[in-house]
Coordinates of C-alpha atoms and ligand atoms in Angstrom, one line a residue:
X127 CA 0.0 0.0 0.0
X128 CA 2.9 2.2 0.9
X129 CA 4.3 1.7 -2.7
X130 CA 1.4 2.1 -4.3
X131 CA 0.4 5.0 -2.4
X132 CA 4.2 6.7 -3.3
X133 CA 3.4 6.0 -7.3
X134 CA 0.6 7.6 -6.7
X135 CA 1.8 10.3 -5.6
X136 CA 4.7 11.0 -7.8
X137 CA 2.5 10.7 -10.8
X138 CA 0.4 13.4 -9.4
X139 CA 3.1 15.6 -8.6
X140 CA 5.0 15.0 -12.5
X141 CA 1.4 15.2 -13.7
X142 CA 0.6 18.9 -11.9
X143 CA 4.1 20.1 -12.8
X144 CA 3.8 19.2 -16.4
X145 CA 0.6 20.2 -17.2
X146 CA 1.1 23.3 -15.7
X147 CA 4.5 23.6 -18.1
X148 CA 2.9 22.3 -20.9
X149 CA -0.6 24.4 -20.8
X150 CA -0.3 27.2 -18.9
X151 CA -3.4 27.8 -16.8
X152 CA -6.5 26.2 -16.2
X153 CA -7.9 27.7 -13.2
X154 CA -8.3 31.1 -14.9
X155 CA -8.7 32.0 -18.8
X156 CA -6.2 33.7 -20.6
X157 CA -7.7 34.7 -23.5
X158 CA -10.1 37.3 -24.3
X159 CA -13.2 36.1 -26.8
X160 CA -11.3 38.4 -29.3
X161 CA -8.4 36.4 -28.8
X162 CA -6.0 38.9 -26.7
X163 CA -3.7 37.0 -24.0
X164 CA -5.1 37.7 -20.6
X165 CA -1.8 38.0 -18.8
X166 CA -1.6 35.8 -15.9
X167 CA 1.5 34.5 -13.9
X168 CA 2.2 30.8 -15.7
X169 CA 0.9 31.6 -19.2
X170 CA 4.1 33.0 -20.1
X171 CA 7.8 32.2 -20.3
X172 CA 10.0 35.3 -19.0
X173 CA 12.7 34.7 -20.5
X174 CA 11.5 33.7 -23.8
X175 CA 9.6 36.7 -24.1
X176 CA 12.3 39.2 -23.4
X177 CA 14.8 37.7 -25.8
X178 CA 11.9 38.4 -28.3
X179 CA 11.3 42.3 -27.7
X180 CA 15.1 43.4 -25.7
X181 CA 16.9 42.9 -29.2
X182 CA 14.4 45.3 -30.3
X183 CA 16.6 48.1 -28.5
X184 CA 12.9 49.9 -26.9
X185 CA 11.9 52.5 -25.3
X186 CA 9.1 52.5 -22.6
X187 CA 7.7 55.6 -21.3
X188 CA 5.8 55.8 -18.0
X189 CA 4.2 58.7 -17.1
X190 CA 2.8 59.3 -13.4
X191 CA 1.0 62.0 -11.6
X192 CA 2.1 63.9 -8.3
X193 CA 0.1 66.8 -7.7
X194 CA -0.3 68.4 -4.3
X195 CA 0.4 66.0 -1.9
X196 CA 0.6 63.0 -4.1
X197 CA 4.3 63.8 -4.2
X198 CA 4.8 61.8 -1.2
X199 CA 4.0 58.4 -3.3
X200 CA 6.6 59.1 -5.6
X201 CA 9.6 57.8 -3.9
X202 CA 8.2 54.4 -3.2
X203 CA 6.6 54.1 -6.6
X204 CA 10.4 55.2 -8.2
X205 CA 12.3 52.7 -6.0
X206 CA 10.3 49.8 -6.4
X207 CA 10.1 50.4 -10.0
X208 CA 13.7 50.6 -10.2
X209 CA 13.7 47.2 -9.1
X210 CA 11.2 45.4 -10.8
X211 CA 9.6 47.5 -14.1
X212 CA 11.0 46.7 -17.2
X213 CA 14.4 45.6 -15.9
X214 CA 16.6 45.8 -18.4
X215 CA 14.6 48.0 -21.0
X216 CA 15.6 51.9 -21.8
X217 CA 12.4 53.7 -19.5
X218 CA 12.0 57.6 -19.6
X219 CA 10.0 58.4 -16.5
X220 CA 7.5 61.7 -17.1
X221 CA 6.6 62.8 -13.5
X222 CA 3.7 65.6 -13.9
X223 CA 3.7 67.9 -10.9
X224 CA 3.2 71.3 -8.9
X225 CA 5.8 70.6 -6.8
X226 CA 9.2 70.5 -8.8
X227 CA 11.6 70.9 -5.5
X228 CA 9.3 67.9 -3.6
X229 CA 10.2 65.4 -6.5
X230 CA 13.1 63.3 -5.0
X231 CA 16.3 62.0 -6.2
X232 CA 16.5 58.7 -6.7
X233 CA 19.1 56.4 -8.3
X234 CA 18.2 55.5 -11.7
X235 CA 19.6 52.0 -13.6
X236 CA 21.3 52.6 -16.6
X237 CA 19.7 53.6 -19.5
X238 CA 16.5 55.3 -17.7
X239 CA 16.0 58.5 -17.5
X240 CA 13.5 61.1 -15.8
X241 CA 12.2 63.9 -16.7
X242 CA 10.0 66.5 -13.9
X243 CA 7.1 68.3 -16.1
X244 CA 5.7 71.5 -14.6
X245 CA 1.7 71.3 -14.1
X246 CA -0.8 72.9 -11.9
X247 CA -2.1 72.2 -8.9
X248 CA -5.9 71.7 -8.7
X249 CA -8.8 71.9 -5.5
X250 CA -10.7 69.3 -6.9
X251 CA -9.4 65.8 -6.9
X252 CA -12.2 64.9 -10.3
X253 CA -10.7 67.5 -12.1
X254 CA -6.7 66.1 -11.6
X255 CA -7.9 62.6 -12.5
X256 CA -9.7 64.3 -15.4
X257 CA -7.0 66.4 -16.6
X258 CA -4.5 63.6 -16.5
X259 CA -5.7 62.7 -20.6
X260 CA -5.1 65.9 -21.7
X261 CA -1.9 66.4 -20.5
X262 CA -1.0 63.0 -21.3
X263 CA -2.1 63.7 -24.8
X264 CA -0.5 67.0 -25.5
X265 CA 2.8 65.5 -23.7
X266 CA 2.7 62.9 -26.1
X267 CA 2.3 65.5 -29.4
X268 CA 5.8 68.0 -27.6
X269 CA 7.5 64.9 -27.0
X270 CA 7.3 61.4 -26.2
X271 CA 6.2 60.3 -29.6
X272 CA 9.6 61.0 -30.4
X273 CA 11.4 59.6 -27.2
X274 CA 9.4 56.1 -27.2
X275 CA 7.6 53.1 -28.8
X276 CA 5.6 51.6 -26.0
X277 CA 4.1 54.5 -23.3
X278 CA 2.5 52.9 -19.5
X279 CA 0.5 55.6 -17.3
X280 CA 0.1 54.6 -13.9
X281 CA -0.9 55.5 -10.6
X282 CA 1.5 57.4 -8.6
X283 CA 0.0 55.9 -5.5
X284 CA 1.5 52.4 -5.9
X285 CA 4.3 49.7 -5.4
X286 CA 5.6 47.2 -7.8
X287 CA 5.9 44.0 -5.8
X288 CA 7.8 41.8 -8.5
X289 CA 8.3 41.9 -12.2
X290 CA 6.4 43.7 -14.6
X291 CA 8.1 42.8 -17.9
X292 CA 8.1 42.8 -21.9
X293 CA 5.1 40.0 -21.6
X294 CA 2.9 43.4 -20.6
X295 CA 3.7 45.0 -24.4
X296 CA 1.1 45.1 -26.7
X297 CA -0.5 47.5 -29.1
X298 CA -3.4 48.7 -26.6
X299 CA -2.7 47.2 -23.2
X300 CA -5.5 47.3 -20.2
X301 CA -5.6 46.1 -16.8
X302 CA -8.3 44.1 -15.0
X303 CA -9.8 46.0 -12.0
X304 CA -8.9 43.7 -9.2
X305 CA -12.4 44.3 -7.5
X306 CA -14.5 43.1 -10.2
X307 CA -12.8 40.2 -12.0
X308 CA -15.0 37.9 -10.1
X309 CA -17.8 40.0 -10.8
X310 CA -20.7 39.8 -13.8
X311 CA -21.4 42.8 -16.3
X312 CA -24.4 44.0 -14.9
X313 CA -22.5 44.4 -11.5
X314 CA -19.3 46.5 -13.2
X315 CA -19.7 50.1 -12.5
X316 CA -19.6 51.5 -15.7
X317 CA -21.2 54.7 -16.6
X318 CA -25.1 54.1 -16.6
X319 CA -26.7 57.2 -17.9
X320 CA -27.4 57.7 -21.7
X321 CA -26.2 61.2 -21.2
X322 CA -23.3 60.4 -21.0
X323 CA -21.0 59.8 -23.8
X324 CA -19.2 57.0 -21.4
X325 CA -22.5 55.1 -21.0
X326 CA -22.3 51.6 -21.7
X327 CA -25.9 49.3 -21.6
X328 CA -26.3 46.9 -18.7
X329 CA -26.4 44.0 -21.5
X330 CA -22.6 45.6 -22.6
X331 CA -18.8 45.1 -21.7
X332 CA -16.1 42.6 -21.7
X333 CA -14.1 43.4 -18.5
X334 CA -13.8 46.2 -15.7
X335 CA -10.7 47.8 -16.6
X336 CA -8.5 49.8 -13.9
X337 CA -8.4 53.6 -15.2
X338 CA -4.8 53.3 -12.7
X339 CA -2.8 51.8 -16.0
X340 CA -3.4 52.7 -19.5
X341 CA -0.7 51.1 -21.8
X342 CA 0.3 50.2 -25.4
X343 CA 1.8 51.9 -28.3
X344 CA 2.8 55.6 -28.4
X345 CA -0.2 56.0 -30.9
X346 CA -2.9 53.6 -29.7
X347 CA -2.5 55.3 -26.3
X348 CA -2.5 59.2 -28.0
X349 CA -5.7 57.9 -29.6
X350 CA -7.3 57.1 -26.6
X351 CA -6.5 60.4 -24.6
X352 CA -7.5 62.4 -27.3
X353 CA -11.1 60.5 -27.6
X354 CA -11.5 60.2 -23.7
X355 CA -10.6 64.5 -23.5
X356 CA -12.6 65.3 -25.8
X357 CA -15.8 63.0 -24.4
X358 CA -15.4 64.0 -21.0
X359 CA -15.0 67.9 -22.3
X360 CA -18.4 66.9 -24.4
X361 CA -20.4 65.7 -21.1
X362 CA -18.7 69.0 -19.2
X363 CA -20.7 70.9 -21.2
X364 CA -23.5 68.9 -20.9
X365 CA -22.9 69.8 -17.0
X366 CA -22.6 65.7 -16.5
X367 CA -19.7 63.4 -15.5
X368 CA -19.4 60.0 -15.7
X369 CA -19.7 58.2 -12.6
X370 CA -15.3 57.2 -12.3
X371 CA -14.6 60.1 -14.4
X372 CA -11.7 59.0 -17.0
X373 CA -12.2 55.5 -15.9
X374 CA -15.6 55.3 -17.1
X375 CA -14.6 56.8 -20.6
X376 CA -11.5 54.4 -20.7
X377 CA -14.0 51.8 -19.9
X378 CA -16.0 53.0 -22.9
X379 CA -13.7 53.3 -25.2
X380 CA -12.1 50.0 -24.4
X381 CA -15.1 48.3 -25.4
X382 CA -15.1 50.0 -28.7
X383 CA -11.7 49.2 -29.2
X384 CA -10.7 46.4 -27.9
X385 CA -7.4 45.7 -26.5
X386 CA -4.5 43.8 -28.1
X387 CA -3.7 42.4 -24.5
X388 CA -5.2 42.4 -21.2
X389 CA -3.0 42.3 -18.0
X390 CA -4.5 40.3 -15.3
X391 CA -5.1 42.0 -11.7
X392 CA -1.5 40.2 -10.6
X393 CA -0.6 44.3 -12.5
X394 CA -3.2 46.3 -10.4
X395 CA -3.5 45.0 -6.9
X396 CA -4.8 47.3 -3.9
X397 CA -3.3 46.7 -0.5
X398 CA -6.3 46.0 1.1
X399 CA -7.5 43.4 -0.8
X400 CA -6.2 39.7 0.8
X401 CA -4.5 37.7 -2.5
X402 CA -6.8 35.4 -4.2
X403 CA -5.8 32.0 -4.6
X404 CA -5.2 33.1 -8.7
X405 CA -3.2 35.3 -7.8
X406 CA 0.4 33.9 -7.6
X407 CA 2.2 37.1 -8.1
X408 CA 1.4 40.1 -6.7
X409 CA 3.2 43.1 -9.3
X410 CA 1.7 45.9 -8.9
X411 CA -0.8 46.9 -6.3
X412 CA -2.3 50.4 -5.3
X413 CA -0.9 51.7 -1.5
X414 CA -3.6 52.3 1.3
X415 CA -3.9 56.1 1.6
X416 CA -6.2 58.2 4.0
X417 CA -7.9 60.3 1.4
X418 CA -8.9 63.2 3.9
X419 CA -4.9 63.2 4.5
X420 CA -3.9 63.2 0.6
X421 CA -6.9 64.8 -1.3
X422 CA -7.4 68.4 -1.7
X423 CA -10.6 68.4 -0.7
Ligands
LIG515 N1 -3.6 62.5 -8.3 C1 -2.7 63.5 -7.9 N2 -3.1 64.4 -6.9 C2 -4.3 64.4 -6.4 C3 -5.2 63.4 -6.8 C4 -4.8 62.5 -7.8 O1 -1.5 63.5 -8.3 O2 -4.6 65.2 -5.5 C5 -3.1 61.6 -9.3 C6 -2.2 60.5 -8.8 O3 -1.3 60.1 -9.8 C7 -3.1 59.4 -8.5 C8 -4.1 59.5 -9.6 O4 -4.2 60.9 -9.9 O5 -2.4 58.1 -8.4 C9 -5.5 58.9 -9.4 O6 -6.1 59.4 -8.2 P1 -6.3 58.4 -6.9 O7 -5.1 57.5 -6.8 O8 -6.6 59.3 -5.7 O9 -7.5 57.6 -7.3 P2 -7.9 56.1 -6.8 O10 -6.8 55.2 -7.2 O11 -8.0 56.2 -5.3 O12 -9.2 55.8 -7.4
LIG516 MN1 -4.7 55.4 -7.2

């Protein structure tokens, strides 16, 4: 019985390990009914994947906000993605604040760079998240389009964890909101009002995607900013905005133009939030703020 048992055993073992080699992932799906890879830890080979894209000699952009007190997020988000964001790729880091002298120095890998861009501050915490398009956009027309291929915009308050790598590169790159992967379409909380030009029918949608990561080519992401301004500019005059503000227009437009690859929530985690048994790998995840301490108002 004890011999048996220890066959057993083993085969389940070699079994597990191999079929997890051999097909990736069955507890979670990793493709979208469009056919984009759903990026999940096990579905992809690291190092396979960057001897695709690093002879490629690319550069990523990554542009984050810090306005008012947000600046005190930015050494944490820096470090950490020192350690762990596109290691071994050329990065230009656009850091969009009101505080210039606040931003600190820290010690950038070879071949990244950062540049500090001068914006101002705003009372209302609706209108920074809203503003972030356009100046995303119009940084994109002075300058990055000529300083990178692929372009990431994150959320200034948040940690990388571990590796977030070439296997996130894609033409239009979204992230899964971690609090609604479990979740059905009629419970996402995407803009409900036919006012609005974000409004998506309950019977409508593919995902929840995080408005705390947009990614993708230089272009595809211009495009984007440049529809999403001008919609949310469109319902400002209409005195309406959309429930999560530029989420709900990414959200919108996301489902009109469907992205080439979809990160799992392993690339937009949020402290608070226990892991998940899908989960393996925790990348990226969103800090625990007090909002009457950070926010304006
Ligand atoms: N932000 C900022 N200053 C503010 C409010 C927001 O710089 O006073 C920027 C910052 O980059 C932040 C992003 O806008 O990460 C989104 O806002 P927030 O993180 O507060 O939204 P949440 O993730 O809580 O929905
Ligand atoms: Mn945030």
């Amino acid at each position: 019985l004890l011999i048996v048992g220890t066959i057993l055993l083993l085969g389940y073992v070699y079994f597990n390990f191999f079929s997890e080699r051999l097909n990736g992932r069955t507890d979670v799906v990793s493709v979208t009914p469009w056919l984009a890879p759903i990026v999940w830890e096990g579905t992809f080979d690291p190092v396979l994947v960057d001897n695709i894209y690093k002879p490629m000699n690319l550069t990523v952009a990554t542009t984050v906000f810090a306005i008012g007190k947000y600046v005190r997020f930015l050494q944490d988000f820096l470090e950490t993605a020192e350690k762990h964001f596109m290691v071994g790729f050329h990065v230009r880091y656009y850091v969009f604040t009101d505080r210039p002298h606040d931003v600190p120095s820290v010690n950038l890998s070879q071949g990244r760079h950062l540049s500090v861009i001068q914006v101002p501050g705003s009372n209302r915490w609706q209108e920074i998240s809203a503003r972030r398009m356009e100046i995303i956009q119009t940084t994109i027309e002075r300058q990055i389009r000529r300083e990178a291929d692929y372009i990431f915009c994150l959320d200034v308050d948040s940690k990388f964890h571990a590796r977030w790598g070439s296997e996130s590169l894609g033409r239009l790159v979204a992230v899964i909101h971690p609090g609604y992967y479990e979740q059905t379409r009629d419970r996402f909380p995407y803009e409900r009002r036919p006012a609005s030009t974000a409004y998506i029918p309950m019977d409508e949608g593919d995902y929840y995607y995080g408005g705390a990561m947009i990614g993708g080519f230089v272009e595809d992401v211009y495009t984007l900013t440049k529809v999403c301004r001008t919609r949310f500019e469109e319902d400002a005059g209409n005195s309406i905005e959309a429930a999560w503000q530029e989420e709900s227009h990414l959200n919108r437009y996301l489902l009109d133009n469907k992205p080439s690859k979809v990160l799992s929530p392993e690339y937009l985690w949020q402290d608070f939030k226990a892991k998940t048994k899908e989960v393996k790998v925790i990348r990226f995840s969103g800090v625990i703020k007090n909002y009457a301490d950070v926010r304006p108002n």
